Short mmCIF file of C-alpha atoms in Angstrom, two decimals:
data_model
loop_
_atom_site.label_atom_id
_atom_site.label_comp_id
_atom_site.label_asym_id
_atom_site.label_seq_id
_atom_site.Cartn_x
_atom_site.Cartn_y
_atom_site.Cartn_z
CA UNK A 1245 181.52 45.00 21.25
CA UNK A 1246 180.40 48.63 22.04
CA UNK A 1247 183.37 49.43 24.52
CA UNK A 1248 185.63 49.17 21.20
CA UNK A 1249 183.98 52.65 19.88
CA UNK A 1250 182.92 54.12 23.58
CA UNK A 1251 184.72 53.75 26.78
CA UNK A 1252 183.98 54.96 30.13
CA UNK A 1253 185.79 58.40 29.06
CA UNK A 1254 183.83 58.94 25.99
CA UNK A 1255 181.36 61.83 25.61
CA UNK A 1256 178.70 60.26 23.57
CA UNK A 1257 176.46 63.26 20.98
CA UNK A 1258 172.87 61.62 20.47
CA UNK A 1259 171.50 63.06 17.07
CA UNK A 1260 167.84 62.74 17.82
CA UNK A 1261 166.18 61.20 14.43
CA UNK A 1262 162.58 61.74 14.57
CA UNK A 1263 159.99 58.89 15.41
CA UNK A 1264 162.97 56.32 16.13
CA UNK A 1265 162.87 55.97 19.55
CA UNK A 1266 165.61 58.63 20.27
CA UNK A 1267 163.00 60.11 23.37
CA UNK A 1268 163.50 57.10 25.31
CA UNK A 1269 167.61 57.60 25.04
CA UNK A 1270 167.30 60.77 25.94
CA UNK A 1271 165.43 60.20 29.12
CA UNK A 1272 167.27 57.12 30.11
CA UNK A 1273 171.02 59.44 30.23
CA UNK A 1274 169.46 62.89 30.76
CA UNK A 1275 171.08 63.21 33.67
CA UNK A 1276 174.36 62.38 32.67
CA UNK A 1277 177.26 64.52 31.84
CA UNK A 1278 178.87 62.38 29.05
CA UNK A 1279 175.97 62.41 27.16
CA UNK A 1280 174.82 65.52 24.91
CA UNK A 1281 171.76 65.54 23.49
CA UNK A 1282 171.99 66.92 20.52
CA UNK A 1283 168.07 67.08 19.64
CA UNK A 1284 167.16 67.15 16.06
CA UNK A 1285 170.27 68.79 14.59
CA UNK A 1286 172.11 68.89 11.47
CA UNK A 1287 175.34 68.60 10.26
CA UNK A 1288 174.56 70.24 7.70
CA UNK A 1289 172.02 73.36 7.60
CA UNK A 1290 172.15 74.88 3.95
CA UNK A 1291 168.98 73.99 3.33
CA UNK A 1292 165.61 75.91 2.85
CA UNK A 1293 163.36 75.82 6.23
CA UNK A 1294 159.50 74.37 5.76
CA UNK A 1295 156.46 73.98 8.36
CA UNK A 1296 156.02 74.80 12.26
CA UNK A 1297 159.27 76.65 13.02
CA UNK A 1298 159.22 78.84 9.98
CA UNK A 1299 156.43 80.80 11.78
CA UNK A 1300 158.19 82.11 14.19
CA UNK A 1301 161.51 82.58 12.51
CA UNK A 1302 163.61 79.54 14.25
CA UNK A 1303 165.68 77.47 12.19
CA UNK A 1304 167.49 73.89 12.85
CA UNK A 1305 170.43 73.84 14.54
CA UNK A 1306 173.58 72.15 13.32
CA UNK A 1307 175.87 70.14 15.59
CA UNK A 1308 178.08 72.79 16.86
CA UNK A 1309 174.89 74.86 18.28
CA UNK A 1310 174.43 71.59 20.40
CA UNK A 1311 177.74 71.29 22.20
CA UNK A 1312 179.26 68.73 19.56
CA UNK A 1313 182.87 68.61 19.34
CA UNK A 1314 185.01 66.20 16.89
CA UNK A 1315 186.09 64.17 19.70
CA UNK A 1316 182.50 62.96 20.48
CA UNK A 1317 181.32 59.63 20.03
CA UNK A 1318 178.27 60.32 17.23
CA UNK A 1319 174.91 58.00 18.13
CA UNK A 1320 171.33 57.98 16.68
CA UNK A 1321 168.59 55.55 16.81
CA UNK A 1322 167.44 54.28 13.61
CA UNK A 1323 163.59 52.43 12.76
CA UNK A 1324 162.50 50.12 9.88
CA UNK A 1325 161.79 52.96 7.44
CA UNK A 1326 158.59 51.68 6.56
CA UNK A 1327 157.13 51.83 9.80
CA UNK A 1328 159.01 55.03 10.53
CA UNK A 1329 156.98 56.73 8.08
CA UNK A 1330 153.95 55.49 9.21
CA UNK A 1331 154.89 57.17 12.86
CA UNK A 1332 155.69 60.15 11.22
CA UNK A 1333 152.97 60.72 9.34
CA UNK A 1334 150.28 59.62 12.92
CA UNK A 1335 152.62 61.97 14.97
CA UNK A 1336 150.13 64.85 16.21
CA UNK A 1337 152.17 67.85 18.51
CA UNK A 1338 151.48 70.67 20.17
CA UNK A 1339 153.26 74.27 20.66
CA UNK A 1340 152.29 77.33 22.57
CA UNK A 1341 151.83 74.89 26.05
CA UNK A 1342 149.17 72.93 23.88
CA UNK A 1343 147.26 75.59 22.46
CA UNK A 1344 148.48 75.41 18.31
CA UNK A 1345 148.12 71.48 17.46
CA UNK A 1346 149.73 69.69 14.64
CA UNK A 1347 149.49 67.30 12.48
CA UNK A 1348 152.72 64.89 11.14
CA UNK A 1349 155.91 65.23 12.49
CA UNK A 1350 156.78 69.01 12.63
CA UNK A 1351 153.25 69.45 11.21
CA UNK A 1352 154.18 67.90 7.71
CA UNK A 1353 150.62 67.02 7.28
CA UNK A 1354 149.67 70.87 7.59
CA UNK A 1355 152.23 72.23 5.48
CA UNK A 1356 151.90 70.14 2.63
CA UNK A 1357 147.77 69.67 2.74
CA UNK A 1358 148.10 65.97 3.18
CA UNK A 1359 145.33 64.60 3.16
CA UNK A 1360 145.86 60.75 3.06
CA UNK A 1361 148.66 58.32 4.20
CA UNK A 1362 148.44 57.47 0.59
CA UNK A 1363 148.95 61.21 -0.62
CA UNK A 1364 152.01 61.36 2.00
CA UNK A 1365 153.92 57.94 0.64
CA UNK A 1366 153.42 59.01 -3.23
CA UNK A 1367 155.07 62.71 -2.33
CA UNK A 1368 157.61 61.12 -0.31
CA UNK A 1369 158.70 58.64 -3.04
CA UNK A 1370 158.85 61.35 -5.54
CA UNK A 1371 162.42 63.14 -5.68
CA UNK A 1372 161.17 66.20 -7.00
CA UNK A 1373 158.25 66.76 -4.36
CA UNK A 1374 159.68 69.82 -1.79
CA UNK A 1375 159.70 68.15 1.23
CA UNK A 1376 159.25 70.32 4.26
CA UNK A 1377 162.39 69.20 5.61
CA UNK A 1378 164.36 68.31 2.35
CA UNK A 1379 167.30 66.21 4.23
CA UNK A 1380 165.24 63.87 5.51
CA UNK A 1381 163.32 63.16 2.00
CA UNK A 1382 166.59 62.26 0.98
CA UNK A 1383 167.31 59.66 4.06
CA UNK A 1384 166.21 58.53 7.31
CA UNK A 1385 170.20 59.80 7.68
CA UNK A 1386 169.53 63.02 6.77
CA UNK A 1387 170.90 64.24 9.88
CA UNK A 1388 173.91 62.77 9.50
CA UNK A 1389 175.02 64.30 5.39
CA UNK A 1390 178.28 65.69 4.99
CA UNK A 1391 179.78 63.78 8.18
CA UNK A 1392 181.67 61.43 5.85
CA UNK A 1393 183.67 64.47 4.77
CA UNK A 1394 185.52 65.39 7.31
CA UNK A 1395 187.87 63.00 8.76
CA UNK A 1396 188.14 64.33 11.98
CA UNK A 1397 184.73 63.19 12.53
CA UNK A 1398 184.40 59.62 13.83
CA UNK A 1399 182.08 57.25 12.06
CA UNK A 1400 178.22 57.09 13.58
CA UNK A 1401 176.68 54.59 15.97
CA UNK A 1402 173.51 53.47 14.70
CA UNK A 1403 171.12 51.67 17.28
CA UNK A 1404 168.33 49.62 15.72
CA UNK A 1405 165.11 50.88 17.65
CA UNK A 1406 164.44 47.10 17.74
CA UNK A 1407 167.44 46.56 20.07
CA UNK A 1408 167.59 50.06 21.31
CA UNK A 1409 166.86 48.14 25.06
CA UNK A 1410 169.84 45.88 24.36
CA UNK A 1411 172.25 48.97 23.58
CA UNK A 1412 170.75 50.69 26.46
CA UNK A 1413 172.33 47.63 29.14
CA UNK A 1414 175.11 47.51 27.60
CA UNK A 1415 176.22 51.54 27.52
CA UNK A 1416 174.80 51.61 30.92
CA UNK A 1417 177.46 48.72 31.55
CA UNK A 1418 180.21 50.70 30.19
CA UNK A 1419 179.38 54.07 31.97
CA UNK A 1420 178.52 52.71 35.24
CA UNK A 1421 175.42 53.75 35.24
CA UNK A 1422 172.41 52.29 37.43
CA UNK A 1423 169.63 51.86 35.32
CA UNK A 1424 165.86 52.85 36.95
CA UNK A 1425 163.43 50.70 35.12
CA UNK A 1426 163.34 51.10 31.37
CA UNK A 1427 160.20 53.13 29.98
CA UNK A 1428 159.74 53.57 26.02
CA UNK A 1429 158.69 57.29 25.59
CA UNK A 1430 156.73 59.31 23.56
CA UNK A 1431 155.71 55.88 22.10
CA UNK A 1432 154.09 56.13 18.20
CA UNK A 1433 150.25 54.93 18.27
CA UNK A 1434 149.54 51.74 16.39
CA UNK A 1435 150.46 51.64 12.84
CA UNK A 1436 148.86 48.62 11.68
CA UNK A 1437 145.99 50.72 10.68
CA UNK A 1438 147.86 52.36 7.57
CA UNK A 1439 149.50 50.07 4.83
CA UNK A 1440 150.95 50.21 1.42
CA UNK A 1441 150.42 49.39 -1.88
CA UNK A 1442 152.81 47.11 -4.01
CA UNK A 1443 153.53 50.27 -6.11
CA UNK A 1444 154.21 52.14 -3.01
CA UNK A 1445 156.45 49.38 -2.08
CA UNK A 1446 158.27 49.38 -4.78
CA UNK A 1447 159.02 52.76 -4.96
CA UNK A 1448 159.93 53.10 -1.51
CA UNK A 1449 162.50 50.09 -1.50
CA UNK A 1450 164.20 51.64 -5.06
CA UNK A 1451 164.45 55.22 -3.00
CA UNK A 1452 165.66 53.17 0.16
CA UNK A 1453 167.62 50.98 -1.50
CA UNK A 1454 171.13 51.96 0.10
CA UNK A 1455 169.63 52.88 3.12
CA UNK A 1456 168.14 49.18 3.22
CA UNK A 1457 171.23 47.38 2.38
CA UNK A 1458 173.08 49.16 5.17
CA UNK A 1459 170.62 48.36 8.03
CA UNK A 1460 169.31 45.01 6.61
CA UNK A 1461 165.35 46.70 6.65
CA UNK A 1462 162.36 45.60 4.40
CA UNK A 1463 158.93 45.23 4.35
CA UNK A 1464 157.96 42.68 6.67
CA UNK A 1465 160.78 43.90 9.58
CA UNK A 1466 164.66 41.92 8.32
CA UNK A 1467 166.02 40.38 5.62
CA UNK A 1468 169.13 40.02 7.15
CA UNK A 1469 168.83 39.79 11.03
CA UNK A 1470 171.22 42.05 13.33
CA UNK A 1471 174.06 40.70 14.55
CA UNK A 1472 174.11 43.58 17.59
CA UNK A 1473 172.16 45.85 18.43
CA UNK A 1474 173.85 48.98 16.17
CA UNK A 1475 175.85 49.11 13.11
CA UNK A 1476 178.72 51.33 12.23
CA UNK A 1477 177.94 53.94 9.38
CA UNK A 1478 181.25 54.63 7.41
CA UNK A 1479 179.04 56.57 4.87
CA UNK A 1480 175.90 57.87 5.17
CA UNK A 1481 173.04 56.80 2.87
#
């Protein structure tokens, strides 16, 4: 099924989404020359820069910084939103070789004062909160905005982290590459220690609501089970 949207000739750009597993697709096909990583890049960048890399006057990249070209094949790993932002809000980093820590995914938790998991849900459900990185209040896809436009542009790959193993094989398969033994990195702590309340749920699934009927997410993991291990994104939500 993949080897109808990637043969062995395709150069494949991997539009790392934060806390979805994208670390562990990087390291598998590092070393191969087909595969770009494209980090966590933009398509589009017109948008006002918040937290850790504002202090020392870096900025995020869009696609073309990265070595994307229109002929690519566009991938990116995508998570059950509601544990997604459970990872994102546990992530803890470092800069400056470990000396300045974070807290949240490019030190969200910092920048905005959160204080609870609770505090970090409501301001995420709210559309007029200022996000620190304002795409990706609007989607897990926020990465991907504006692609839809331009018809030159092929339609995304997007592997469920559930199956990202599965996908993995089967690209492998296609590319001729020898898989080493499979490690997940950079691998979220447990989540099961935050949760959310029905109001919280609620809001979340009305914000996520196209975003959920595309991938099939909900609370509890499916409603409507995979048939593959990705899905085609003909419009991002």
């Amino acid at each position: 099924m993949l080897n109808e949207f990637i043969s062995a000739d395709t150069n494949v750009f991997h539009v790392h989404i934060p806390k979805t597993g994208g670390t562990s697709l990087n390291a598998t096909f590092h070393h191969c020359e087909w595969f770009i990583n494209g980090e966590h890049s933009f398509y589009e960048v017109n948008f006002p820069f918040y937290g850790k890399r504002t202090s020392d006057g870096r900025k995020w990249s869009d696609f073309n910084e990265n070595g994307f070209t229109n002929d690519m094949q566009i991938i990116a790993v995508i998570r059950n939103p509601f544990d997604w932002l459970k990872s994102y809000y546990l992530h803890e980093g470092s800069s400056f070789k470990g000396l300045i820590k974070h807290s949240g995914w490019h030190g969200c938790n910092d920048f905005h004062k959160f204080g609870s998991f609770s505090g970090f849900v409501d301001s995420y459900i709210d559309s007029d909160f200022t996000w620190h990185v304002p795409p990706l209040h609007k989607s897990q896809l926020g990465q991907l905005r504006g692609i839809s436009e331009n018809p030159s542009v092929g339609s995304p790959i997007l592997i469920f982290n559930e199956y990202l193993d599965d996908f993995i094989e089967e690209l492998s398969l296609i590319k001729g590459v020898n898989l080493q033994k499979k490690v997940r990195r950079n691998v979220s702590p447990k989540t099961e220690i935050l949760s959310y309340t029905a109001h919280q749920i609620t809001g979340l699934k009305n914000k996520m609501a196209a975003f959920l009927a595309l991938t099939g997410y909900d609370e509890f993991g499916f409603y409507r089970a995979p048939t593959k291990s990705f899905i085609i994104n003909n419009n991002e939500k």
